[in-house]
XYZ file of C-alpha atoms in Angstrom:
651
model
C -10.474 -1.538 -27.641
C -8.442 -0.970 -24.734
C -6.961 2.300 -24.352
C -3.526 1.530 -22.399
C -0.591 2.024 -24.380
C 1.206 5.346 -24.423
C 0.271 7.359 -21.174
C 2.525 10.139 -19.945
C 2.034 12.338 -16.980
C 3.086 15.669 -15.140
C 2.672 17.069 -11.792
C -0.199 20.150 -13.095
C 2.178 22.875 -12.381
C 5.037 21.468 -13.948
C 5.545 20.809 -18.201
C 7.650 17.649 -18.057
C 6.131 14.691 -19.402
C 6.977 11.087 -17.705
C 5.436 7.379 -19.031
C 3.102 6.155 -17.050
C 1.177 2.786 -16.899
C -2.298 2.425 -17.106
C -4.149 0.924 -15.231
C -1.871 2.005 -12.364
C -1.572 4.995 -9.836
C 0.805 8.493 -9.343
C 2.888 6.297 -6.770
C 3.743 3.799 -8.901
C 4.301 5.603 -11.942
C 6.613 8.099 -10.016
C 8.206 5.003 -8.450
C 9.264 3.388 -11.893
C 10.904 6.920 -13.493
C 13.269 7.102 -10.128
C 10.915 9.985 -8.946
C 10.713 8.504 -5.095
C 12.131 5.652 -3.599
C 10.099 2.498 -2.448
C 7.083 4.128 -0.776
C 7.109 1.077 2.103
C 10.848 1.625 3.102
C 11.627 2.826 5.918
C 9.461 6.202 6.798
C 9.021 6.907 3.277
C 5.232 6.921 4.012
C 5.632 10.027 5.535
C 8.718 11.904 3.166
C 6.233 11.357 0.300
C 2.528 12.850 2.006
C 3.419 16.318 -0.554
C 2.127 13.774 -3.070
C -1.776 14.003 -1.950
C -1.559 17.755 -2.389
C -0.318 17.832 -5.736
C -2.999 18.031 -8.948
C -1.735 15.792 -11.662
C -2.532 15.451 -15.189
C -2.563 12.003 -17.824
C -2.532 11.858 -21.281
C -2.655 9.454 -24.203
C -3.439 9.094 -27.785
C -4.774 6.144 -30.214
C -5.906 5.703 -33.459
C -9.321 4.967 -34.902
C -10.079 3.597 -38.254
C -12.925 4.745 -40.346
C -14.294 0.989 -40.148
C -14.555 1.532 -36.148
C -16.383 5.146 -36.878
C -18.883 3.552 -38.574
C -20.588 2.216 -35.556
C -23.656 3.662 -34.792
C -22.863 3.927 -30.744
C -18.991 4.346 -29.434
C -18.212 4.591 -25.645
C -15.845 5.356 -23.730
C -16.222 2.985 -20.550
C -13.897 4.202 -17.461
C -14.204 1.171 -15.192
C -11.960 3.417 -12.253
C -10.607 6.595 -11.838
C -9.026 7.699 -8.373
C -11.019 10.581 -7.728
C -11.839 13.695 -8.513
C -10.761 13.853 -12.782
C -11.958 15.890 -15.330
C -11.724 13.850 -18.706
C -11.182 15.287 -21.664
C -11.116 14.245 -25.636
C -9.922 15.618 -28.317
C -9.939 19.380 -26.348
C -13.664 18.483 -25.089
C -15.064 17.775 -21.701
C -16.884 15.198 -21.563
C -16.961 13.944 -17.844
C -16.423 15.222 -14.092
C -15.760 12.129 -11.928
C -15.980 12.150 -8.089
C -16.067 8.669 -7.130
C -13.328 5.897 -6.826
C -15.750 3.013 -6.784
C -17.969 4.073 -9.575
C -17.489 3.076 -14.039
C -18.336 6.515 -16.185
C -19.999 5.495 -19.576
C -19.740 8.444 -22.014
C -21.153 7.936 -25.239
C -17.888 9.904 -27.678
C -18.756 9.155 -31.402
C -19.525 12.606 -32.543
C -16.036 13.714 -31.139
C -13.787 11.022 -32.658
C -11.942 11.735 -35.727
C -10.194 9.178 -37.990
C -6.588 8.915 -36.829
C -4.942 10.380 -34.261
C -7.266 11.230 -31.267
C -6.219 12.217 -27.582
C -7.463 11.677 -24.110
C -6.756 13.303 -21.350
C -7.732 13.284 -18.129
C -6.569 15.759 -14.822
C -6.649 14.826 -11.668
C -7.556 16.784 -8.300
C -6.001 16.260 -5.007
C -9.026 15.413 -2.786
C -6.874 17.183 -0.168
C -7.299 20.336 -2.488
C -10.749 19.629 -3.493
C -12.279 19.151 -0.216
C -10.466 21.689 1.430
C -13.341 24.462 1.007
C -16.578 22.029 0.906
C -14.738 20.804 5.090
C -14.157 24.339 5.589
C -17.598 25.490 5.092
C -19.397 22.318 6.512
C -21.618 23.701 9.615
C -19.967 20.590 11.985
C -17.047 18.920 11.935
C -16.934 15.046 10.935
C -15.026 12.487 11.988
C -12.668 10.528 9.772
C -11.840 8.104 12.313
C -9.131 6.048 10.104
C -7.066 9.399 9.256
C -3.625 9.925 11.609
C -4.162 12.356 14.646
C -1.133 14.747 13.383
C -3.107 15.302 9.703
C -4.563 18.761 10.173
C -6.924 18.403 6.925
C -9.048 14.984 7.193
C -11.298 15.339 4.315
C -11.872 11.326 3.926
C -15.063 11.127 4.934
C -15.902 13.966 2.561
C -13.985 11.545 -0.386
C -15.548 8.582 -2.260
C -12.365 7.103 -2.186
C -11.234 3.980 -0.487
C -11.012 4.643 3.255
C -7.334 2.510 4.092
C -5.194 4.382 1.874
C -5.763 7.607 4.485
C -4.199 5.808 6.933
C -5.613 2.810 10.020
C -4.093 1.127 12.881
C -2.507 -1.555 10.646
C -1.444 0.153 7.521
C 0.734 3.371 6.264
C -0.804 6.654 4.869
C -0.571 7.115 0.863
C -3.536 9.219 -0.659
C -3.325 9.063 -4.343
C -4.570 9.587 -7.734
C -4.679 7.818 -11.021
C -6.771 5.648 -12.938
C -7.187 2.594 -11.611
C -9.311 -0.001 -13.364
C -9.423 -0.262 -17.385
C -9.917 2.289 -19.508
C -11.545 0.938 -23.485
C -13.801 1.710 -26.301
C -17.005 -0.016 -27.107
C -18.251 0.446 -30.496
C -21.819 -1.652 -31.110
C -25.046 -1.592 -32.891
C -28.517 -2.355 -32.602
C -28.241 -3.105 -28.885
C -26.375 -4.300 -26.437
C -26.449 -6.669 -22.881
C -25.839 -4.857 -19.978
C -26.457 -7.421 -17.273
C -27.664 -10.942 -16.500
C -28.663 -11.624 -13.151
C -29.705 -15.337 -12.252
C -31.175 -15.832 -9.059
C -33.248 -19.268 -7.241
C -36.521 -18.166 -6.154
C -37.226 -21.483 -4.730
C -36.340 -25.546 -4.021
C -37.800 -28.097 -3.413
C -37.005 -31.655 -3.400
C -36.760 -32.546 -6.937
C -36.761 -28.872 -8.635
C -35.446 -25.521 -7.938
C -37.676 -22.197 -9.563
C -35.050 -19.489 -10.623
C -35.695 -16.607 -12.468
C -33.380 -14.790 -15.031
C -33.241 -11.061 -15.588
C -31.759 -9.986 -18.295
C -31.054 -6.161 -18.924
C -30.913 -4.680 -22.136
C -29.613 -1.544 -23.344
C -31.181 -0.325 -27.362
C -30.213 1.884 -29.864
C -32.361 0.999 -32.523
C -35.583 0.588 -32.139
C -37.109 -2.679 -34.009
C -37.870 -6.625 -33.405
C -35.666 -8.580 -30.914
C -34.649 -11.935 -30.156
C -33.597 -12.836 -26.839
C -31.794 -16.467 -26.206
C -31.734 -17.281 -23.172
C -29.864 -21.181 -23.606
C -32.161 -23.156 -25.702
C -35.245 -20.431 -25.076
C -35.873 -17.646 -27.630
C -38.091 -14.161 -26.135
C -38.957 -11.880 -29.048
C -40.558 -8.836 -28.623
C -40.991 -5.093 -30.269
C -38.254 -3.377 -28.360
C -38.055 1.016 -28.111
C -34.592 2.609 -27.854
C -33.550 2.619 -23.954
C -33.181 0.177 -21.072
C -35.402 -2.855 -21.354
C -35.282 -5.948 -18.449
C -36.419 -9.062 -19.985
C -37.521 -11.510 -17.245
C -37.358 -15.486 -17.597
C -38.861 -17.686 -15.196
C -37.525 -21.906 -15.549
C -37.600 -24.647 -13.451
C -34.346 -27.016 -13.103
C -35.370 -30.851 -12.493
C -32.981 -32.635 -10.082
C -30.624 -29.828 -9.522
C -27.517 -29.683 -8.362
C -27.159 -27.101 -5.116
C -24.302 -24.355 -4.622
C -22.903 -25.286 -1.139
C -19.804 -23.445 1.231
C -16.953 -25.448 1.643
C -16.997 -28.576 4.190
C -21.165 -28.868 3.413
C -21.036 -30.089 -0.544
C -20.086 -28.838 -3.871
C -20.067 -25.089 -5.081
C -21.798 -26.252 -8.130
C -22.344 -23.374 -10.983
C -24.403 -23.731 -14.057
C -23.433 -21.857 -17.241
C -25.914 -19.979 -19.108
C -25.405 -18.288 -22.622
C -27.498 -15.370 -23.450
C -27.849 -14.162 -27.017
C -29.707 -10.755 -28.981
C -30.633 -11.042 -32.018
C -32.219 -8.761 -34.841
C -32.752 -10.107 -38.369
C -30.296 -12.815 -38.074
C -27.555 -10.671 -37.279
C -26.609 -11.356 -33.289
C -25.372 -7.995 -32.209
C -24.418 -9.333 -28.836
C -23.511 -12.523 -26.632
C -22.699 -13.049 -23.021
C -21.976 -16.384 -20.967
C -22.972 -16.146 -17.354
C -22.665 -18.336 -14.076
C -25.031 -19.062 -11.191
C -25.269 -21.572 -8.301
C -28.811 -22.457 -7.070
C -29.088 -21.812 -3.649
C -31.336 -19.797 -0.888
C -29.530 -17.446 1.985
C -31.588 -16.752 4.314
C -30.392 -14.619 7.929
C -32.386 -15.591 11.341
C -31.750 -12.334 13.012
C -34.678 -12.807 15.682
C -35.744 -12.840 19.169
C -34.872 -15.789 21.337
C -34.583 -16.969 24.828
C -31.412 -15.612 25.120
C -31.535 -12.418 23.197
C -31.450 -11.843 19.253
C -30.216 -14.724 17.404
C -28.075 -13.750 14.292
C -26.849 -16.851 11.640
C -27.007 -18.052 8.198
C -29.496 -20.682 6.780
C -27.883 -22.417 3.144
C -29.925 -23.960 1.303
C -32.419 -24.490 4.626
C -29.027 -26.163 6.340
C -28.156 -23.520 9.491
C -24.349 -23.411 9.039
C -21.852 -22.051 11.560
C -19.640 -19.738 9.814
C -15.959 -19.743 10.205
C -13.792 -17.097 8.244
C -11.620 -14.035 8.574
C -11.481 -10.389 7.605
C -10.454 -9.562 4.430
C -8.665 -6.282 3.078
C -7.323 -5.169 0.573
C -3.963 -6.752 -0.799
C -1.617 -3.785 -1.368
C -1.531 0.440 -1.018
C -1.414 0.234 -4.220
C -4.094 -1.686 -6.397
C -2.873 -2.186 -9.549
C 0.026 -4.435 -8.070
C -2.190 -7.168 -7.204
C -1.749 -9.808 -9.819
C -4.728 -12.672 -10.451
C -2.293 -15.350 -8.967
C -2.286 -13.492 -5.653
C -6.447 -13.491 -5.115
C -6.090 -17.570 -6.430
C -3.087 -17.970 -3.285
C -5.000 -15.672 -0.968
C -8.314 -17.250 -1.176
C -7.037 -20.707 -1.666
C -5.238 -20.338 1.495
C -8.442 -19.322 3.267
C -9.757 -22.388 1.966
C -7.226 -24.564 2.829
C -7.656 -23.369 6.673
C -11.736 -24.587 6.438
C -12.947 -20.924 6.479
C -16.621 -21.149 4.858
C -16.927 -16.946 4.714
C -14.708 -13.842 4.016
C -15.832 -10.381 5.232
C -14.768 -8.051 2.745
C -14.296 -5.300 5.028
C -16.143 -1.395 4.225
C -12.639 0.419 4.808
C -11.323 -0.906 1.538
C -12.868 -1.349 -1.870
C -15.701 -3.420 -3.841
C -13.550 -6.019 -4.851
C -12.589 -7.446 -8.212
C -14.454 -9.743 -10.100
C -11.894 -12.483 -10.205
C -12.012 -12.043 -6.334
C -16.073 -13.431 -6.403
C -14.908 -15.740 -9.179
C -12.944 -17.877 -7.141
C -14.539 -17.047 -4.111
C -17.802 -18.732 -6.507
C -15.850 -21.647 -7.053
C -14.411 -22.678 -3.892
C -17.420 -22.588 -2.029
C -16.513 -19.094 0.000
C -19.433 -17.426 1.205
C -18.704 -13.768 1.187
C -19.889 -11.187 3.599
C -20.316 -7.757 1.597
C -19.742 -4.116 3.081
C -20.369 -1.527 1.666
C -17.448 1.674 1.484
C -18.206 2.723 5.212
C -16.290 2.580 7.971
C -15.516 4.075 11.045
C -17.222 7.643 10.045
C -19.375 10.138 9.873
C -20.410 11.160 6.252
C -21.697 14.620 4.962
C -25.467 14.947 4.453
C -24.855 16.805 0.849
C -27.107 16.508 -1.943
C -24.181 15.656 -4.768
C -23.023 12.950 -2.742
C -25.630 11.147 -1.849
C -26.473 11.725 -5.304
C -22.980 9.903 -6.083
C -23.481 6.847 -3.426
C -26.569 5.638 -4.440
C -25.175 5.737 -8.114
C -22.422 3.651 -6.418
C -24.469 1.259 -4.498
C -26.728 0.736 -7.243
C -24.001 -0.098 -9.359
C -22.006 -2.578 -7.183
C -24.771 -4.026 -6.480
C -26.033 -5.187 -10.367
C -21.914 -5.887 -10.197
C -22.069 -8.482 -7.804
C -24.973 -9.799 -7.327
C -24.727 -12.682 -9.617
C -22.513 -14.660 -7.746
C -24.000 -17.083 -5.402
C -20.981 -16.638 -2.584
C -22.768 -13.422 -2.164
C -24.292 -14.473 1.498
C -24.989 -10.619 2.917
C -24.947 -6.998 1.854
C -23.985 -4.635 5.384
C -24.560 -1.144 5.360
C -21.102 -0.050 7.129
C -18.241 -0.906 9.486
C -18.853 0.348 12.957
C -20.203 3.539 12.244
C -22.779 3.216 14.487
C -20.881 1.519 17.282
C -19.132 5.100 16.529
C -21.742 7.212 17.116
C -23.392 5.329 19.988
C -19.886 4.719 22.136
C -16.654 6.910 20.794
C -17.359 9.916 22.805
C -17.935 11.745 19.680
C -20.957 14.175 20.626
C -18.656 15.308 23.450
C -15.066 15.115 21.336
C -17.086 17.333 18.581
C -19.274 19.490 20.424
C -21.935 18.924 18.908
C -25.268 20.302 19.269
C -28.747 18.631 19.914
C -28.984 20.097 15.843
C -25.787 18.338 15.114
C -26.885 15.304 15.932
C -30.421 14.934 14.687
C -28.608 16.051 10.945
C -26.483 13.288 11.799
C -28.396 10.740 12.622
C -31.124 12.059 9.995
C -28.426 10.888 7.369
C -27.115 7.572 8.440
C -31.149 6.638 8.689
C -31.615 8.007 5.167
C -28.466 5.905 3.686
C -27.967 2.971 5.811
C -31.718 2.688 6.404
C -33.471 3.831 3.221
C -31.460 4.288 0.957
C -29.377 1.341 0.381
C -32.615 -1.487 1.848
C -34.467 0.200 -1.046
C -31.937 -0.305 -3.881
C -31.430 -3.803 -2.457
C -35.428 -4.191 -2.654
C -35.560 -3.225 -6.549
C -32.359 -4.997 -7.592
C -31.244 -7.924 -4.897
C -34.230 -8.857 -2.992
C -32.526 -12.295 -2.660
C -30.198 -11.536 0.015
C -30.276 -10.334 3.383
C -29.620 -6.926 4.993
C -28.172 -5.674 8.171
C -27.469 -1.947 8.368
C -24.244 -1.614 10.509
C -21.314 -4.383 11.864
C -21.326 -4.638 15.059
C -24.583 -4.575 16.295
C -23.841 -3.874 19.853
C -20.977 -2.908 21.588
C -18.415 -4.686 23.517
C -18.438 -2.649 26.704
C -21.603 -4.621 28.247
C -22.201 -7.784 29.054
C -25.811 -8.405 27.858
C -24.663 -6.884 24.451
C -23.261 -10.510 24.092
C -26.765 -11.769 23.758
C -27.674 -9.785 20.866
C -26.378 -9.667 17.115
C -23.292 -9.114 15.972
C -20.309 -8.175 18.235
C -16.802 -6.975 17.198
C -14.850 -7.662 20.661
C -11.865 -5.802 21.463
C -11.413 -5.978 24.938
C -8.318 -8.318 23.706
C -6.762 -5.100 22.448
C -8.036 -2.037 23.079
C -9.315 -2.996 26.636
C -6.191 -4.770 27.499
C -8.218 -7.644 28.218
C -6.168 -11.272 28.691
C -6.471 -14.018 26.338
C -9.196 -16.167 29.017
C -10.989 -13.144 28.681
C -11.760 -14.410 25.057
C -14.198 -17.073 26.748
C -16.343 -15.067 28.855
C -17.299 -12.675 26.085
C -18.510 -14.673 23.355
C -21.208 -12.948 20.801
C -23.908 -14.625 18.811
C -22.025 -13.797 15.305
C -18.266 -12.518 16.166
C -17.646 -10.257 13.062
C -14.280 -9.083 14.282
C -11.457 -9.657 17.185
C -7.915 -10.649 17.178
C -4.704 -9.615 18.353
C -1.123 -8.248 16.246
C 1.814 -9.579 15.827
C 4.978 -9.044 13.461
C 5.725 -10.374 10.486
C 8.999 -12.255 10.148
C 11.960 -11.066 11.182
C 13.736 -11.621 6.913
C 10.369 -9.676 5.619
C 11.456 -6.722 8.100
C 14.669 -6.835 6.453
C 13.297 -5.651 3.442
C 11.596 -2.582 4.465
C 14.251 -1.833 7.752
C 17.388 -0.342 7.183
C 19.373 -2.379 9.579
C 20.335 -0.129 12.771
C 16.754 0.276 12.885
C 16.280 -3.446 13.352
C 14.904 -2.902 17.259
C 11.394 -2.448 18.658
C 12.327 0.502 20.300
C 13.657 2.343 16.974
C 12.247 5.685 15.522
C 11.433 3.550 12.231
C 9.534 0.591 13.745
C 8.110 2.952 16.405
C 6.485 4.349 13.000
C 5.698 1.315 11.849
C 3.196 0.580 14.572
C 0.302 1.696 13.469
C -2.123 1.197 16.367
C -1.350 3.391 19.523
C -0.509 0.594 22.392
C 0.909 -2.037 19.631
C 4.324 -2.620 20.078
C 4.348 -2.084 24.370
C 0.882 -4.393 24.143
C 2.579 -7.310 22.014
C 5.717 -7.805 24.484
C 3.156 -7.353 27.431
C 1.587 -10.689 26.381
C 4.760 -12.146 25.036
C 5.776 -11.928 28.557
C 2.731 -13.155 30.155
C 2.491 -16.240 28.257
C 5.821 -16.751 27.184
C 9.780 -15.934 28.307
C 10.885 -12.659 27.975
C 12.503 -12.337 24.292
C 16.523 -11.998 24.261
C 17.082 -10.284 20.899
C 14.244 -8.418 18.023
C 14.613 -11.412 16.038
C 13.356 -13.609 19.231
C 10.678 -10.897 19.880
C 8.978 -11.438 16.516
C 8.786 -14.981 16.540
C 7.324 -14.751 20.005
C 5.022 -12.176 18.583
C 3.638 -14.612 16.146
C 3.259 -17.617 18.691
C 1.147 -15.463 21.229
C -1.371 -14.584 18.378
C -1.312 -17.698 17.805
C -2.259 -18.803 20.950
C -4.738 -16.074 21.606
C -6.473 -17.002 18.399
C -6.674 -20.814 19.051
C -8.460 -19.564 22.382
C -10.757 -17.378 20.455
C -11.790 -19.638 17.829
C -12.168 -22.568 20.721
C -14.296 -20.541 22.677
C -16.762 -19.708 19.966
C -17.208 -23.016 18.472
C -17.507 -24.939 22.237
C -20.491 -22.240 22.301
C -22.115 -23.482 18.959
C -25.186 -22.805 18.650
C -25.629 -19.780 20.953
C -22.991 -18.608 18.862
C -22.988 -19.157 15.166
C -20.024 -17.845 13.806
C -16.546 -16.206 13.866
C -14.848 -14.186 11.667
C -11.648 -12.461 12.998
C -9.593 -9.737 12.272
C -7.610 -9.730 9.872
C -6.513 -12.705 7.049
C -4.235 -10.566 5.061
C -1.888 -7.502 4.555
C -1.943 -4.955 2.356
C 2.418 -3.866 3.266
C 4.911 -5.295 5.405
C 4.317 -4.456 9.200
C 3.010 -5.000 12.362
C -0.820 -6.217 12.000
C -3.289 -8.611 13.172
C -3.477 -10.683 9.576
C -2.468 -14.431 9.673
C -0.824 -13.902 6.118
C 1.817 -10.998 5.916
C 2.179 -8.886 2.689
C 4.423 -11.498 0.788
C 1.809 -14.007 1.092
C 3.641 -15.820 4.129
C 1.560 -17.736 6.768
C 2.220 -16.610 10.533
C 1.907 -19.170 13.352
C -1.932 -17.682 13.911
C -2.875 -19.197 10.401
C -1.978 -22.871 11.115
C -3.517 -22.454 14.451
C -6.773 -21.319 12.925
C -6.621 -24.011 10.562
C -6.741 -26.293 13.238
C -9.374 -25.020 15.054
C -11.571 -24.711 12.012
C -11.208 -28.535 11.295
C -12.779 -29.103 15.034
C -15.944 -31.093 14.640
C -18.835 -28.957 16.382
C -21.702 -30.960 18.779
C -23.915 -32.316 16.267
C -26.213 -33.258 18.832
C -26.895 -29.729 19.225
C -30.155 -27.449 17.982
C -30.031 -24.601 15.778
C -33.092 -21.751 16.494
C -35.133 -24.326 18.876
C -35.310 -21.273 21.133
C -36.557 -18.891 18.188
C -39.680 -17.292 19.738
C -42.732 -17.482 17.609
């Protein structure tokens, strides 16, 4: 039963009552009862920052029936809540959540009554609740997303997604609210919590795969597991059981990226049973297929690319974030357009990037059936993290759980630890920026080995031993030259080294994971956001509309150099959008005229998540810039098929 009819909230300190929708977010809901005006107008952003420091508080009630109450188990399953809430029901606590990207489970039968029962659940301002845990922290850490004038940046402290504190393309809006569903699961007997399909091996005429099927009991007794036309019976205890199936598919038919074959998926129907009576059911997908990463020694350096299926494929994608500031907005039509579109252009992979959020599972659906290989962060980026016992505790509850999430679907290609935190540590200046001491940094360093390292390789080992690893994104740095030779390489000498646009072809990596360059979004999208004397580059709106700290002076700078020098704003932002166009096209060229040495290229950044300046291809309304036909262009080039993948791979 879901349980998302009838919310109302209230600022903590206050007694009025509002509606609110569920799943949703404060912004919104204070948006639709005329509380604040449209958050992305103007600089609204920054008029409505008191929200992050506020506590808030939901509440709802429902009914139950005495039929429902006569289930031996009743949950209540919180998929999301944004971050720090104390739930209670019916005047009892029952949970303390601190972490955006985990589901709560809490078993409630013994506190539901037949009728009217209420839920309610109070948020804390992570601004609020971090304040004394930053405070008393022997170092400081660096949230390196958060804006320079923010005196308290407690996001590294916050298992919360990193954008919505703020980053060189987007706005500042820290909020609260629950996020993701919120039901009741009333069952007996037992339950399925998870079936996980994976190949373990093909060959020419057969393909091995093995199928793990967790269980979750509440009565202990005789079991029937049917796994398609198989039955498994055994003697099963109350608890968590795995029941493991091993089959062999004659003649199968592969899961391939789009432009090598057909994202084929098999369907699979999983039953338990118990004395005839089936107490649950679950249909479930998989591709056969093998992923395999070369990440080796060679005669030029360290290799780094993707073997499908045995085939070595050069990848060609883009950067993926998420779609709005606020979640709840994005509608299933929009992830169909998005990655459709990404399709459409002959991208093969999507990065979903660590600064945002594990995605939703439509977003792996599609990605599943169009043949979209997807490159998986984890929630890092661009920080340093607190070595604390309750949240570690909290992040290896999250990793393990996004982890049985997602790792059913066969676009799955990679799990990566984090987004340029070591880069970070290794080249921002930070021991110096920080002071820290030689203490500092072994406590440091200490904890990124034990998460990015240990912790997370280890849950992958028990749960996802399938897929490949690699701790970090980038592997080396831009700022040297034999860095090129090695890994992965984000370059941003176009951009933060004021590099030119040849400069794209003399620093090419082995796997480019991100580069790119901004422009504006159309001049009639602007108009939406811009109150109209503020319609200039040089205004004190658009000035804070530039997120990144050289953007707008940077864009005309190349407009000029490779085109005439704009007459009007209007001209300016078309202009913007044909030299990223052309500095992409020159990217993309360069990287695929150096297949093999290099093996892929994935740039920053396909989408928006508001209406600005940014280096996406497709703005906020779902409108393609001049950079996204020009990519799709490039990505339909044919590469040298004459040429060898690995023959340099030392034994």
């Amino acid at each position: 039963m879901d349980i998302h009819a009838n919310w109302k909230f209230r600022q903590a300190d206050s007694s009025e009552w509002l509606p609110a929708q569920v799943p949703g977010g404060i912004h919104m809901d204070l948006l639709d009862n005329g509380r604040i005006e449209d958050p992305f107008y103007a600089d609204n952003e920054i008029d409505q920052r008191w929200i992050e420091e506020k506590d808030w508080v939901y509440e709802t009630s429902f009914e139950i029936d005495q039929k429902t109450l006569k289930n031996k188990q009743i949950d209540l399953i919180l998929e999301g809540l944004d971050t720090y809430a104390d739930v209670k029901l019916n005047g009892k606590s029952i949970l303390s959540a601190d972490n955006m990207f985990r589901s709560w489970s809490v078993p409630v039968k013994s506190l539901l009554v037949e009728g009217e029962n209420t839920l309610e659940i109070s948020f804390e301002s992570p601004i609020n609740r971090n304040r004394p845990v930053l405070e008393a922290y022997p170092h400081e850490l660096p949230s390196g997303n958060e804006p320079e004038n923010i005196a308290l940046k407690v996001g590294s402290f916050t298992r919360k997604a990193g954008y919505q504190f703020g980053w060189d393309w987007g706005p500042r809006f820290v909020g609260v609210g629950i996020w993701r569903p919120i039901r009741l699961s009333a069952w007996n007997g037992g339950q399925i919590e998870n079936v996980f399909t994976q190949t373990k091996s093909i060959e020419s005429d057969s393909a091995e795969l093995l199928t793990q099927v967790e269980l979750l009991i509440a009565e202990a007794g005789n079991y029937k597991i049917h796994i398609d036309d198989i039955t498994i019976e055994q003697e099963l205890d109350s608890g968590r059981h795995t029941i493991a199936h091993v089959f062999k598919i004659e003649n199968p038919k592969l899961w391939w990226c789009s432009g090598l074959g057909d994202p084929y998926l098999y369907e699979m129907e999983v039953t338990l049973q118990s004395k005839n009576k089936i107490f649950d059911k679950q249909k479930s997908k998989y591709g056969i297929r093998t992923i395999e990463l070369i990440n080796e020694p060679d005669s030029i350096g360290t290799s780094f690319f993707f073997k499908l299926n045995g085939e070595p494929v050069f990848m060609k994608g883009a950067n993926y974030i998420p779609q709005d500031m606020f979640l709840s907005r994005v509608k299933d039509e929009q992830y169909v357009d998005l990655i459709q579109s990404a399709k459409e252009a002959n991208m093969n992979m999507i990065r979903v990037w660590g600064g945002g959020i594990y995605e939703e599972d439509i977003f792996y659906d599609i990605c599943d059936s169009l043949g979209i290989l997807v490159w998986q962060d984890f929630m890092f980026a661009c920080s340093l993290y607190p070595n604390l016992p309750d949240f570690h505790q909290t992040v290896k509850e999250e990793v393990r759980e996004n982890i049985v999430r997602l790792r059913s679907h066969p676009s799955i290609a990679i799990w990566c630890g984090n987004n340029e935190v070591l880069d970070a540590w290794e080249n921002w200046g930070w021991q110096d920026r920080f002071g820290y001491t030689e203490k500092d940094s072994v406590d440091i360093w200490d904890n990124y080995v034990q998460t990015f390292q240990e912790m997370i390789p280890d849950q992958l080992a028990e749960l996802d031993s399938s897929r490949p690893y690699t701790h970090t994104s980038p592997l080396k740095h831009w700022g040297a030259a034999d860095n090129y030779n090695h890994g992965t390489m984000h370059y941003w000498g176009v951009w933060h080294g004021r590099h030119t646009f040849e400069e794209f072809a003399e620093n090419i990596g082995r796997f480019n994971t991100e580069y790119g360059f901004q422009s504006f979004p159309n001049y009639e999208v602007l108009q939406n956001v811009i109150p109209a004397d503020q319609m200039s580059l040089e205004s004190d709106i658009m000035r804070i509309r530039q997120k990144s700290y050289i953007g707008n002076g940077l864009i005309l700078e190349h407009v000029e150099q490779y085109f005439d020098t704009p007459n009007s704003f209007e001209e300016f932002i078309a202009l913007s959008q044909e030299t990223q166009a052309l500095g992409m096209q020159m990217a993309v060229r360069s990287h695929m005229d150096d297949y093999p040495r290099c093996m892929g290229t994935l740039f920053w950044q396909l989408n928006d998540c508001w209406p600005g300046p940014s280096w996406s291809v497709i703005d906020y309304y779902g409108n393609r810039k001049a950079a996204y036909d020009a990519i799709k262009q490039e990505y339909a080039r044919e590469l040298d098929g004459d040429a060898e993948i690995g023959k340099n791979i030392k034994d």
